[in-house]
Amino acid sequence: MRYQRAISMSKAKPSRNNPKVAQSNPTVKYVPKQSSGNSKWIYLSLALTFLIYLPYMHNGLTNADDQQAIVENELIHQINLSAIVQMFQSYQLGMYAPVTQVLLS
């Protein structure tokens, strides 16, 4: 929740030394900031995106390059430091995508 600073001026209580004079004393407090209304559009766009991609969630591997990039890639099936270093030093199917290979391993 976001907060904004609100300054209110309050009158101080008269003191023993000066009972007739009341000085203004600024008080700072933090109150919740009003929502701008943009959050409903964010939730709506996330829900719409999920609904659009929902039919494709059950697809398996495609025939484009998944056989060579995933199934036959020995670097992905090994999880050790030398394989990760080699992922960052090599190209796979003409593409440099070491983060993708690390995430797939």
PDB file of C-alpha atoms in Angstrom:
ATOM      1  CA  MET A   1       0.000   0.000   0.000  1.00  0.00           C
ATOM      2  CA  ARG A   2       1.343   3.395  -0.866  1.00  0.00           C
ATOM      3  CA  TYR A   3       1.338   6.190   1.653  1.00  0.00           C
ATOM      4  CA  GLN A   4       1.372   9.916   1.208  1.00  0.00           C
ATOM      5  CA  ARG A   5       2.482  12.523   3.677  1.00  0.00           C
ATOM      6  CA  ALA A   6      -0.242  14.613   5.274  1.00  0.00           C
ATOM      7  CA  ILE A   7       0.638  17.616   7.397  1.00  0.00           C
ATOM      8  CA  SER A   8      -1.969  18.942   9.768  1.00  0.00           C
ATOM      9  CA  MET A   9      -1.631  22.002  11.927  1.00  0.00           C
ATOM     10  CA  SER A  10      -2.765  21.510  15.477  1.00  0.00           C
ATOM     11  CA  LYS A  11      -2.843  23.941  18.332  1.00  0.00           C
ATOM     12  CA  ALA A  12      -0.504  23.174  21.186  1.00  0.00           C
ATOM     13  CA  LYS A  13      -1.867  23.177  24.711  1.00  0.00           C
ATOM     14  CA  PRO A  14      -1.001  26.175  26.794  1.00  0.00           C
ATOM     15  CA  SER A  15       1.995  25.549  29.008  1.00  0.00           C
ATOM     16  CA  ARG A  16       2.573  26.578  32.628  1.00  0.00           C
ATOM     17  CA  ASN A  17       5.066  29.226  31.547  1.00  0.00           C
ATOM     18  CA  ASN A  18       2.809  30.772  28.970  1.00  0.00           C
ATOM     19  CA  PRO A  19      -0.822  29.769  29.650  1.00  0.00           C
ATOM     20  CA  LYS A  20      -2.467  32.250  27.248  1.00  0.00           C
ATOM     21  CA  VAL A  21      -0.404  31.624  24.097  1.00  0.00           C
ATOM     22  CA  ALA A  22      -1.144  28.606  22.019  1.00  0.00           C
ATOM     23  CA  GLN A  23       1.377  27.933  19.279  1.00  0.00           C
ATOM     24  CA  SER A  24       0.692  26.007  16.128  1.00  0.00           C
ATOM     25  CA  ASN A  25       2.524  22.722  16.029  1.00  0.00           C
ATOM     26  CA  PRO A  26       2.725  20.898  12.653  1.00  0.00           C
ATOM     27  CA  THR A  27       2.046  17.179  12.926  1.00  0.00           C
ATOM     28  CA  VAL A  28       3.196  14.843  10.181  1.00  0.00           C
ATOM     29  CA  LYS A  29       1.367  11.582   9.688  1.00  0.00           C
ATOM     30  CA  TYR A  30       1.222   9.106   6.845  1.00  0.00           C
ATOM     31  CA  VAL A  31      -2.140   8.155   5.437  1.00  0.00           C
ATOM     32  CA  PRO A  32      -2.928   5.591   2.723  1.00  0.00           C
ATOM     33  CA  LYS A  33      -2.730   7.046  -0.764  1.00  0.00           C
ATOM     34  CA  GLN A  34      -5.837   6.859  -2.884  1.00  0.00           C
ATOM     35  CA  SER A  35      -5.664   4.333  -5.715  1.00  0.00           C
ATOM     36  CA  SER A  36      -5.521   5.844  -9.163  1.00  0.00           C
ATOM     37  CA  GLY A  37      -7.749   3.134 -10.653  1.00  0.00           C
ATOM     38  CA  ASN A  38      -5.010   1.626 -12.843  1.00  0.00           C
ATOM     39  CA  SER A  39      -4.866  -1.615 -10.890  1.00  0.00           C
ATOM     40  CA  LYS A  40      -8.134  -2.877 -12.362  1.00  0.00           C
ATOM     41  CA  TRP A  41      -6.684  -2.530 -15.876  1.00  0.00           C
ATOM     42  CA  ILE A  42      -3.592  -4.486 -14.870  1.00  0.00           C
ATOM     43  CA  TYR A  43      -5.701  -7.322 -13.454  1.00  0.00           C
ATOM     44  CA  LEU A  44      -7.965  -7.252 -16.502  1.00  0.00           C
ATOM     45  CA  SER A  45      -5.013  -7.477 -18.907  1.00  0.00           C
ATOM     46  CA  LEU A  46      -3.466 -10.353 -16.915  1.00  0.00           C
ATOM     47  CA  ALA A  47      -6.744 -12.251 -16.951  1.00  0.00           C
ATOM     48  CA  LEU A  48      -7.224 -11.628 -20.666  1.00  0.00           C
ATOM     49  CA  THR A  49      -3.682 -12.794 -21.442  1.00  0.00           C
ATOM     50  CA  PHE A  50      -4.225 -15.958 -19.402  1.00  0.00           C
ATOM     51  CA  LEU A  51      -7.484 -16.692 -21.233  1.00  0.00           C
ATOM     52  CA  ILE A  52      -5.864 -16.167 -24.628  1.00  0.00           C
ATOM     53  CA  TYR A  53      -2.992 -18.565 -23.897  1.00  0.00           C
ATOM     54  CA  LEU A  54      -5.102 -21.144 -22.023  1.00  0.00           C
ATOM     55  CA  PRO A  55      -5.794 -23.374 -25.078  1.00  0.00           C
ATOM     56  CA  TYR A  56      -2.056 -23.633 -25.777  1.00  0.00           C
ATOM     57  CA  MET A  57      -1.038 -24.719 -22.261  1.00  0.00           C
ATOM     58  CA  HIS A  58      -1.501 -28.398 -23.112  1.00  0.00           C
ATOM     59  CA  ASN A  59       0.726 -28.423 -26.196  1.00  0.00           C
ATOM     60  CA  GLY A  60       3.748 -30.637 -25.981  1.00  0.00           C
ATOM     61  CA  LEU A  61       7.001 -30.212 -27.840  1.00  0.00           C
ATOM     62  CA  THR A  62       6.749 -28.729 -31.290  1.00  0.00           C
ATOM     63  CA  ASN A  63       8.458 -30.163 -34.335  1.00  0.00           C
ATOM     64  CA  ALA A  64      10.439 -27.000 -35.134  1.00  0.00           C
ATOM     65  CA  ASP A  65      13.681 -27.547 -33.243  1.00  0.00           C
ATOM     66  CA  ASP A  66      12.717 -29.088 -29.918  1.00  0.00           C
ATOM     67  CA  GLN A  67      14.183 -32.456 -30.807  1.00  0.00           C
ATOM     68  CA  GLN A  68      17.697 -31.020 -31.301  1.00  0.00           C
ATOM     69  CA  ALA A  69      17.474 -28.177 -28.779  1.00  0.00           C
ATOM     70  CA  ILE A  70      16.038 -30.138 -25.860  1.00  0.00           C
ATOM     71  CA  VAL A  71      15.981 -33.892 -26.354  1.00  0.00           C
ATOM     72  CA  GLU A  72      19.393 -34.313 -28.013  1.00  0.00           C
ATOM     73  CA  ASN A  73      21.182 -31.503 -26.164  1.00  0.00           C
ATOM     74  CA  GLU A  74      23.548 -33.201 -23.712  1.00  0.00           C
ATOM     75  CA  LEU A  75      24.346 -29.938 -21.915  1.00  0.00           C
ATOM     76  CA  ILE A  76      20.766 -29.567 -20.723  1.00  0.00           C
ATOM     77  CA  HIS A  77      20.723 -33.069 -19.228  1.00  0.00           C
ATOM     78  CA  GLN A  78      23.864 -32.413 -17.164  1.00  0.00           C
ATOM     79  CA  ILE A  79      23.653 -30.126 -14.171  1.00  0.00           C
ATOM     80  CA  ASN A  80      27.200 -29.254 -13.201  1.00  0.00           C
ATOM     81  CA  LEU A  81      29.472 -26.240 -13.348  1.00  0.00           C
ATOM     82  CA  SER A  82      31.376 -27.297 -16.462  1.00  0.00           C
ATOM     83  CA  ALA A  83      28.125 -27.778 -18.428  1.00  0.00           C
ATOM     84  CA  ILE A  84      26.881 -24.344 -17.365  1.00  0.00           C
ATOM     85  CA  VAL A  85      30.181 -22.733 -18.372  1.00  0.00           C
ATOM     86  CA  GLN A  86      30.007 -24.488 -21.727  1.00  0.00           C
ATOM     87  CA  MET A  87      26.431 -23.208 -22.218  1.00  0.00           C
ATOM     88  CA  PHE A  88      27.719 -19.643 -21.894  1.00  0.00           C
ATOM     89  CA  GLN A  89      30.600 -20.309 -24.296  1.00  0.00           C
ATOM     90  CA  SER A  90      28.757 -22.043 -27.147  1.00  0.00           C
ATOM     91  CA  TYR A  91      25.942 -21.598 -29.628  1.00  0.00           C
ATOM     92  CA  GLN A  92      23.061 -24.047 -29.901  1.00  0.00           C
ATOM     93  CA  LEU A  93      21.411 -24.358 -33.334  1.00  0.00           C
ATOM     94  CA  GLY A  94      22.921 -21.018 -34.374  1.00  0.00           C
ATOM     95  CA  MET A  95      21.488 -19.199 -31.345  1.00  0.00           C
ATOM     96  CA  TYR A  96      23.255 -17.861 -28.281  1.00  0.00           C
ATOM     97  CA  ALA A  97      20.786 -18.540 -25.500  1.00  0.00           C
ATOM     98  CA  PRO A  98      22.663 -19.640 -22.370  1.00  0.00           C
ATOM     99  CA  VAL A  99      20.007 -18.473 -19.910  1.00  0.00           C
ATOM    100  CA  THR A 100      17.365 -20.507 -21.716  1.00  0.00           C
ATOM    101  CA  GLN A 101      19.603 -23.587 -21.628  1.00  0.00           C
ATOM    102  CA  VAL A 102      20.302 -23.138 -17.921  1.00  0.00           C
ATOM    103  CA  LEU A 103      16.588 -22.786 -17.186  1.00  0.00           C
ATOM    104  CA  LEU A 104      15.779 -25.896 -19.227  1.00  0.00           C
ATOM    105  CA  SER A 105      18.392 -27.997 -17.424  1.00  0.00           C
TER     106      SER A 105
END
